[in-house]
mmCIF file of C-alpha atoms in Angstrom:
data_model
loop_
_atom_site.group_PDB
_atom_site.id
_atom_site.type_symbol
_atom_site.label_atom_id
_atom_site.label_comp_id
_atom_site.label_asym_id
_atom_site.label_seq_id
_atom_site.Cartn_x
_atom_site.Cartn_y
_atom_site.Cartn_z
ATOM 1 C CA MET K 141 2.103 -5.203 -23.875
ATOM 2 C CA LYS K 142 0.364 -8.117 -25.635
ATOM 3 C CA LYS K 143 -3.326 -8.672 -25.842
ATOM 4 C CA TYR K 144 -4.783 -11.751 -24.116
ATOM 5 C CA LYS K 145 -7.211 -14.482 -25.044
ATOM 6 C CA THR K 146 -7.924 -15.739 -21.883
ATOM 7 C CA ALA K 147 -7.396 -14.176 -18.331
ATOM 8 C CA LEU K 148 -8.068 -14.893 -14.678
ATOM 9 C CA ILE K 149 -9.015 -11.955 -12.476
ATOM 10 C CA LEU K 150 -8.674 -12.367 -8.670
ATOM 11 C CA GLY K 151 -10.861 -9.978 -6.787
ATOM 12 C CA TYR K 152 -13.864 -8.018 -8.083
ATOM 13 C CA GLY K 153 -13.653 -4.586 -6.561
ATOM 14 C CA ARG K 154 -13.619 -1.490 -8.851
ATOM 15 C CA SER K 155 -10.143 -2.356 -10.158
ATOM 16 C CA GLY K 156 -11.112 -5.959 -10.917
ATOM 17 C CA ARG K 157 -14.206 -4.679 -12.832
ATOM 18 C CA ALA K 158 -12.246 -2.135 -14.842
ATOM 19 C CA ALA K 159 -9.697 -4.744 -15.858
ATOM 20 C CA GLU K 160 -12.572 -7.127 -16.775
ATOM 21 C CA ARG K 161 -14.055 -4.253 -18.939
ATOM 22 C CA MET K 162 -10.814 -3.584 -20.644
ATOM 23 C CA LEU K 163 -10.160 -7.275 -21.398
ATOM 24 C CA HIS K 164 -13.741 -7.815 -22.873
ATOM 25 C CA ALA K 165 -13.094 -4.832 -24.913
ATOM 26 C CA GLU K 166 -10.238 -6.586 -26.462
ATOM 27 C CA GLY K 167 -12.216 -9.748 -27.000
ATOM 28 C CA CYS K 168 -10.631 -11.577 -23.997
ATOM 29 C CA GLU K 169 -12.431 -14.433 -22.184
ATOM 30 C CA THR K 170 -12.390 -13.818 -18.402
ATOM 31 C CA VAL K 171 -12.900 -15.868 -15.326
ATOM 32 C CA VAL K 172 -13.458 -13.948 -12.004
ATOM 33 C CA LEU K 173 -12.689 -15.445 -8.609
ATOM 34 C CA THR K 174 -13.503 -13.692 -5.219
ATOM 35 C CA ARG K 175 -13.382 -14.765 -1.657
ATOM 36 C CA GLU K 176 -17.094 -14.658 -1.445
ATOM 37 C CA THR K 177 -17.670 -16.961 -4.446
ATOM 38 C CA ALA K 178 -14.828 -19.427 -4.195
ATOM 39 C CA GLY K 179 -12.637 -21.238 -1.698
ATOM 40 C CA GLU K 180 -9.025 -22.728 -2.094
ATOM 41 C CA ALA K 181 -10.422 -26.056 -3.501
ATOM 42 C CA GLU K 182 -12.424 -24.336 -6.144
ATOM 43 C CA VAL K 183 -9.385 -22.283 -7.107
ATOM 44 C CA LEU K 184 -7.089 -25.432 -7.443
ATOM 45 C CA ARG K 185 -9.736 -27.247 -9.416
ATOM 46 C CA LEU K 186 -10.013 -24.356 -11.916
ATOM 47 C CA LEU K 187 -6.191 -24.017 -12.475
ATOM 48 C CA ALA K 188 -6.014 -27.744 -13.045
ATOM 49 C CA GLU K 189 -8.849 -27.839 -15.561
ATOM 50 C CA ARG K 190 -8.113 -24.536 -17.348
ATOM 51 C CA SER K 191 -5.098 -22.643 -18.646
ATOM 52 C CA PHE K 192 -4.900 -18.727 -18.522
ATOM 53 C CA GLU K 193 -2.400 -16.407 -20.271
ATOM 54 C CA VAL K 194 -2.413 -13.880 -17.416
ATOM 55 C CA CYS K 195 -3.996 -13.146 -13.901
ATOM 56 C CA ILE K 196 -4.939 -9.746 -13.006
ATOM 57 C CA VAL K 197 -4.635 -9.516 -9.347
ATOM 58 C CA SER K 198 -6.370 -7.257 -6.993
ATOM 59 C CA PRO K 199 -4.114 -5.223 -4.646
ATOM 60 C CA GLY K 200 -5.871 -6.985 -1.649
ATOM 61 C CA PHE K 201 -4.142 -10.283 -2.729
ATOM 62 C CA ALA K 202 -0.644 -10.443 -1.455
ATOM 63 C CA LEU K 203 2.094 -12.435 -3.106
ATOM 64 C CA GLY K 204 1.793 -14.818 -0.199
ATOM 65 C CA HIS K 205 -1.696 -15.402 -0.432
ATOM 66 C CA PRO K 206 -2.524 -19.088 -1.213
ATOM 67 C CA TRP K 207 -4.582 -18.202 -4.361
ATOM 68 C CA THR K 208 -1.652 -16.190 -5.705
ATOM 69 C CA ARG K 209 0.958 -18.822 -4.815
ATOM 70 C CA ALA K 210 -1.335 -21.427 -6.592
ATOM 71 C CA VAL K 211 -1.565 -19.160 -9.795
ATOM 72 C CA GLN K 212 2.246 -18.737 -9.902
ATOM 73 C CA ALA K 213 2.850 -22.451 -9.338
ATOM 74 C CA ALA K 214 0.611 -23.051 -12.451
ATOM 75 C CA GLY K 215 2.852 -20.878 -14.374
ATOM 76 C CA ILE K 216 0.302 -17.913 -14.819
ATOM 77 C CA PRO K 217 1.998 -14.531 -14.750
ATOM 78 C CA LEU K 218 0.598 -12.054 -12.296
ATOM 79 C CA LEU K 219 -0.249 -8.545 -13.484
ATOM 80 C CA SER K 220 -1.481 -5.435 -11.801
ATOM 81 C CA GLU K 221 -4.704 -3.880 -13.194
ATOM 82 C CA LEU K 222 -2.707 -0.580 -12.917
ATOM 83 C CA GLU K 223 -0.027 -1.959 -15.490
ATOM 84 C CA LEU K 224 -2.858 -3.402 -17.678
ATOM 85 C CA GLY K 225 -4.397 0.111 -17.929
ATOM 86 C CA TRP K 226 -1.146 1.973 -18.303
ATOM 87 C CA SER K 227 0.136 -0.455 -21.090
ATOM 88 C CA ARG K 228 -2.773 0.748 -23.365
ATOM 89 C CA PHE K 229 -2.205 4.368 -22.660
ATOM 90 C CA ARG K 230 -0.490 6.406 -25.424
ATOM 91 C CA GLY K 231 0.303 9.588 -23.501
ATOM 92 C CA LYS K 232 2.873 10.372 -20.859
ATOM 93 C CA THR K 233 2.651 9.193 -17.021
ATOM 94 C CA VAL K 234 3.320 10.744 -13.626
ATOM 95 C CA ALA K 235 3.453 7.951 -11.130
ATOM 96 C CA LEU K 236 3.537 8.770 -7.463
ATOM 97 C CA THR K 237 3.945 6.498 -4.391
ATOM 98 C CA GLY K 238 4.489 7.010 -0.806
ATOM 99 C CA SER K 239 3.166 6.169 2.808
ATOM 100 C CA ASN K 240 1.488 9.371 3.457
ATOM 101 C CA GLY K 241 0.226 12.263 1.339
ATOM 102 C CA LYS K 242 -0.072 10.497 -1.979
ATOM 103 C CA SER K 243 -3.760 11.511 -2.840
ATOM 104 C CA THR K 244 -3.072 15.306 -1.893
ATOM 105 C CA ALA K 245 0.047 15.319 -4.242
ATOM 106 C CA VAL K 246 -1.419 13.719 -7.363
ATOM 107 C CA LYS K 247 -4.656 15.871 -7.107
ATOM 108 C CA TRP K 248 -2.331 18.966 -7.155
ATOM 109 C CA ILE K 249 -0.140 17.669 -9.944
ATOM 110 C CA GLY K 250 -3.245 16.936 -11.907
ATOM 111 C CA ASP K 251 -4.627 20.566 -11.353
ATOM 112 C CA LEU K 252 -1.161 22.078 -12.336
ATOM 113 C CA LEU K 253 -1.217 20.155 -15.687
ATOM 114 C CA ARG K 254 -4.753 21.163 -16.697
ATOM 115 C CA LEU K 255 -3.925 24.700 -15.513
ATOM 116 C CA ASP K 256 -1.093 24.534 -18.023
ATOM 117 C CA GLY K 257 -3.376 23.736 -20.737
ATOM 118 C CA ARG K 258 -2.557 19.936 -20.841
ATOM 119 C CA THR K 259 -5.371 17.242 -20.802
ATOM 120 C CA ALA K 260 -4.817 15.014 -17.805
ATOM 121 C CA ALA K 261 -6.572 12.792 -15.486
ATOM 122 C CA VAL K 262 -5.878 11.316 -12.003
ATOM 123 C CA GLY K 263 -6.361 7.685 -11.320
ATOM 124 C CA GLY K 264 -4.999 4.539 -9.966
ATOM 125 C CA ASN K 265 -5.023 3.829 -6.203
ATOM 126 C CA TYR K 266 -6.774 7.138 -5.748
ATOM 127 C CA GLY K 267 -10.199 7.559 -7.492
ATOM 128 C CA ILE K 268 -10.518 5.997 -11.001
ATOM 129 C CA PRO K 269 -8.721 2.709 -11.950
ATOM 130 C CA ALA K 270 -6.239 2.942 -14.643
ATOM 131 C CA CYS K 271 -8.067 0.784 -17.172
ATOM 132 C CA GLU K 272 -11.126 2.881 -16.560
ATOM 133 C CA VAL K 273 -9.392 6.163 -17.134
ATOM 134 C CA VAL K 274 -7.758 4.940 -20.380
ATOM 135 C CA LEU K 275 -10.951 3.422 -21.757
ATOM 136 C CA ASP K 276 -13.045 6.514 -21.063
ATOM 137 C CA GLN K 277 -10.407 9.071 -21.960
ATOM 138 C CA PRO K 278 -8.034 7.693 -24.548
ATOM 139 C CA GLY K 279 -6.769 10.893 -25.913
ATOM 140 C CA LEU K 280 -5.272 12.230 -22.793
ATOM 141 C CA GLU K 281 -1.873 13.826 -22.811
ATOM 142 C CA TRP K 282 -1.083 12.977 -19.156
ATOM 143 C CA LEU K 283 -2.034 10.185 -16.885
ATOM 144 C CA VAL K 284 -1.343 10.828 -13.177
ATOM 145 C CA LEU K 285 -1.276 7.756 -11.131
ATOM 146 C CA GLU K 286 -1.334 7.129 -7.414
ATOM 147 C CA VAL K 287 0.401 4.098 -6.902
ATOM 148 C CA SER K 288 0.478 1.815 -3.874
ATOM 149 C CA SER K 289 3.151 -0.582 -2.940
ATOM 150 C CA PHE K 290 0.398 -3.485 -3.145
ATOM 151 C CA GLN K 291 -0.150 -2.553 -6.802
ATOM 152 C CA LEU K 292 3.750 -2.339 -7.333
ATOM 153 C CA GLU K 293 4.321 -5.967 -6.262
ATOM 154 C CA THR K 294 2.760 -7.263 -9.427
ATOM 155 C CA VAL K 295 3.957 -4.839 -12.007
ATOM 156 C CA ARG K 296 6.562 -5.978 -14.710
ATOM 157 C CA ASP K 297 7.102 -3.453 -17.332
ATOM 158 C CA PHE K 298 5.564 -0.449 -15.849
ATOM 159 C CA ARG K 299 7.556 2.918 -16.289
ATOM 160 C CA ALA K 300 6.559 6.535 -16.090
ATOM 161 C CA GLU K 301 8.232 9.607 -17.497
ATOM 162 C CA ILE K 302 8.089 11.019 -14.080
ATOM 163 C CA ALA K 303 8.186 8.578 -10.988
ATOM 164 C CA VAL K 304 8.013 10.023 -7.497
ATOM 165 C CA VAL K 305 8.586 8.419 -4.023
ATOM 166 C CA LEU K 306 7.095 10.928 -1.822
ATOM 167 C CA ASN K 307 8.061 9.205 1.577
ATOM 168 C CA VAL K 308 8.527 5.663 3.084
ATOM 169 C CA LEU K 309 7.072 5.338 6.656
ATOM 170 C CA PRO K 310 6.526 2.137 8.905
ATOM 171 C CA ASN K 311 3.180 1.397 7.262
ATOM 172 C CA HIS K 312 1.784 -2.008 5.970
ATOM 173 C CA LEU K 313 4.444 -3.958 7.667
ATOM 174 C CA ASP K 314 2.028 -6.683 8.217
ATOM 175 C CA ARG K 315 2.053 -7.230 4.427
ATOM 176 C CA HIS K 316 5.663 -6.385 3.700
ATOM 177 C CA GLY K 317 7.415 -7.962 6.705
ATOM 178 C CA ASN K 318 10.074 -5.077 7.259
ATOM 179 C CA MET K 319 10.946 -1.622 6.022
ATOM 180 C CA GLU K 320 13.570 -2.846 3.614
ATOM 181 C CA THR K 321 10.897 -5.066 1.644
ATOM 182 C CA TYR K 322 8.495 -2.232 1.812
ATOM 183 C CA ARG K 323 11.023 0.266 0.452
ATOM 184 C CA LYS K 324 12.052 -2.072 -2.284
ATOM 185 C CA ALA K 325 8.274 -2.415 -3.304
ATOM 186 C CA LYS K 326 7.911 1.365 -3.561
ATOM 187 C CA ALA K 327 11.174 1.477 -5.545
ATOM 188 C CA ARG K 328 9.479 -0.567 -8.275
ATOM 189 C CA VAL K 329 7.761 2.601 -9.266
ATOM 190 C CA PHE K 330 10.907 3.506 -11.219
ATOM 191 C CA GLY K 331 10.405 0.785 -13.609
ATOM 192 C CA PRO K 332 12.596 -2.188 -14.699
ATOM 193 C CA SER K 333 14.888 -0.048 -17.064
ATOM 194 C CA TYR K 334 15.948 3.462 -17.573
ATOM 195 C CA CYS K 335 14.792 5.453 -20.771
ATOM 196 C CA THR K 336 16.329 8.595 -21.686
ATOM 197 C CA GLY K 337 14.209 11.567 -20.365
ATOM 198 C CA ASP K 338 12.695 9.722 -17.495
ATOM 199 C CA VAL K 339 12.917 11.515 -14.073
ATOM 200 C CA CYS K 340 13.137 9.997 -10.527
ATOM 201 C CA ILE K 341 12.038 12.288 -7.713
ATOM 202 C CA VAL K 342 13.017 11.193 -4.259
ATOM 203 C CA PRO K 343 13.501 12.471 -0.837
ATOM 204 C CA GLU K 344 17.106 13.480 -0.196
ATOM 205 C CA SER K 345 17.411 11.230 2.845
ATOM 206 C CA LEU K 346 16.147 8.095 0.771
ATOM 207 C CA LEU K 347 18.345 8.768 -2.352
ATOM 208 C CA PRO K 348 21.235 6.259 -1.303
ATOM 209 C CA ALA K 349 18.739 3.586 -0.294
ATOM 210 C CA LEU K 350 16.572 3.956 -3.478
ATOM 211 C CA ARG K 351 19.478 4.247 -5.755
ATOM 212 C CA ALA K 352 20.824 0.893 -4.400
ATOM 213 C CA ASP K 353 17.387 -0.680 -4.979
ATOM 214 C CA VAL K 354 17.328 -0.178 -8.859
ATOM 215 C CA ALA K 355 19.351 -2.047 -11.258
ATOM 216 C CA GLU K 356 21.066 1.002 -13.005
ATOM 217 C CA ASP K 357 21.520 4.738 -12.162
ATOM 218 C CA ARG K 358 18.741 7.290 -13.108
ATOM 219 C CA ASP K 359 18.262 10.918 -13.425
ATOM 220 C CA TRP K 360 17.641 11.553 -9.806
ATOM 221 C CA ILE K 361 15.983 14.747 -8.353
ATOM 222 C CA THR K 362 15.817 15.258 -4.716
ATOM 223 C CA PHE K 363 13.599 17.158 -2.157
ATOM 224 C CA GLY K 364 13.671 17.790 1.237
ATOM 225 C CA GLY K 365 13.588 20.426 4.185
ATOM 226 C CA ALA K 366 16.978 21.802 3.393
ATOM 227 C CA SER K 367 19.919 21.730 1.019
ATOM 228 C CA PRO K 368 21.551 19.720 -0.356
ATOM 229 C CA ALA K 369 18.197 18.566 -1.617
ATOM 230 C CA ARG K 370 17.670 20.373 -4.769
ATOM 231 C CA PHE K 371 14.094 21.352 -4.201
ATOM 232 C CA HIS K 372 13.925 22.450 -0.473
ATOM 233 C CA PHE K 373 11.488 24.310 1.758
ATOM 234 C CA GLU K 374 12.593 27.124 3.701
ATOM 235 C CA LYS K 375 10.364 29.846 5.535
ATOM 236 C CA GLY K 376 7.236 29.333 3.434
ATOM 237 C CA ARG K 377 8.928 29.004 -0.039
ATOM 238 C CA VAL K 378 10.389 26.024 -1.959
ATOM 239 C CA PHE K 379 13.870 26.721 -3.577
ATOM 240 C CA ASP K 380 15.343 25.029 -6.722
ATOM 241 C CA GLY K 381 18.951 25.459 -5.450
ATOM 242 C CA ALA K 382 19.201 29.023 -4.528
ATOM 243 C CA ALA K 383 16.253 30.091 -6.755
ATOM 244 C CA PRO K 384 12.806 30.593 -5.079
ATOM 245 C CA VAL K 385 10.238 28.576 -7.292
ATOM 246 C CA LEU K 386 7.124 28.159 -5.205
ATOM 247 C CA ASN K 387 5.443 30.493 -2.466
ATOM 248 C CA LEU K 388 3.559 28.581 -0.026
ATOM 249 C CA ALA K 389 3.248 31.111 2.662
ATOM 250 C CA GLY K 390 -0.192 31.347 4.360
ATOM 251 C CA THR K 391 -1.251 27.911 2.748
ATOM 252 C CA MET K 392 -1.713 24.543 4.481
ATOM 253 C CA PHE K 393 1.668 23.571 3.154
ATOM 254 C CA ASP K 394 3.444 26.312 4.864
ATOM 255 C CA SER K 395 4.893 23.896 7.513
ATOM 256 C CA PRO K 396 8.194 21.959 7.980
ATOM 257 C CA ILE K 397 6.488 18.570 7.415
ATOM 258 C CA LEU K 398 4.116 19.464 4.384
ATOM 259 C CA GLY K 399 6.328 21.965 2.755
ATOM 260 C CA SER K 400 9.438 19.891 2.706
ATOM 261 C CA CYS K 401 7.502 16.815 1.567
ATOM 262 C CA THR K 402 4.328 17.478 -0.632
ATOM 263 C CA GLY K 403 5.250 21.006 -1.551
ATOM 264 C CA ALA K 404 8.853 20.472 -2.453
ATOM 265 C CA ALA K 405 8.031 17.271 -4.278
ATOM 266 C CA VAL K 406 5.244 18.885 -6.345
ATOM 267 C CA ALA K 407 7.627 21.700 -7.275
ATOM 268 C CA ALA K 408 10.171 19.195 -8.568
ATOM 269 C CA VAL K 409 7.468 17.422 -10.675
ATOM 270 C CA ALA K 410 6.489 20.780 -12.207
ATOM 271 C CA ALA K 411 9.989 21.618 -13.091
ATOM 272 C CA ALA K 412 10.532 18.188 -14.744
#
């Protein structure tokens, strides 16, 4: 991804500050706008007086927000802090999104990679913003990102070697409007184009819909509570087809819900 000379940042939470830090490290001039420091009139005046190459938008600003609409009307592309940080990363990425259980899953995946001797850090929507991780740990082999639908609304070229949709439940409909729009936002985790070697891990029940949401076919791996999901949970264990690969007996994941969702999905990531 290109480097910028001028950037507008909407929102100044942890992700906004991390984006500013990365942009400043690259010599980019930034202007920050927050709801606490500006109103719509100030935003419109700024956009009329100045030009920006990009706008890094906080997940708290929906695409329909008056400020983001004004930025787009001015011809300034929107970009997620998540994608800005990822675009400067030179290792491999696991990206996981879902309605429930994301943080538990990414922590588990990060631990698995480190126990296997890989250097890995967890960030994104959970914990440390992507820009902060990449600036502070540039030599990592793996970046494990929890990704929200709010962040995915403004990604453009983002893609991961392993991308996971954990589940899609009726959350955030006040923002997305309906389940189809919400699911399509989640499907953006699979990236704009397929690259050889990329793996897409999805619930068996969502495979037909998610397959229809992306522009081209991918290497799909499914998980769930029973076959035909490739990774499925039965009686305390996760199976890859007929072969047991993960024993969850006696753990918090030894349940029909957590075993068939988080347990089976993490087993699929480990295999990938």
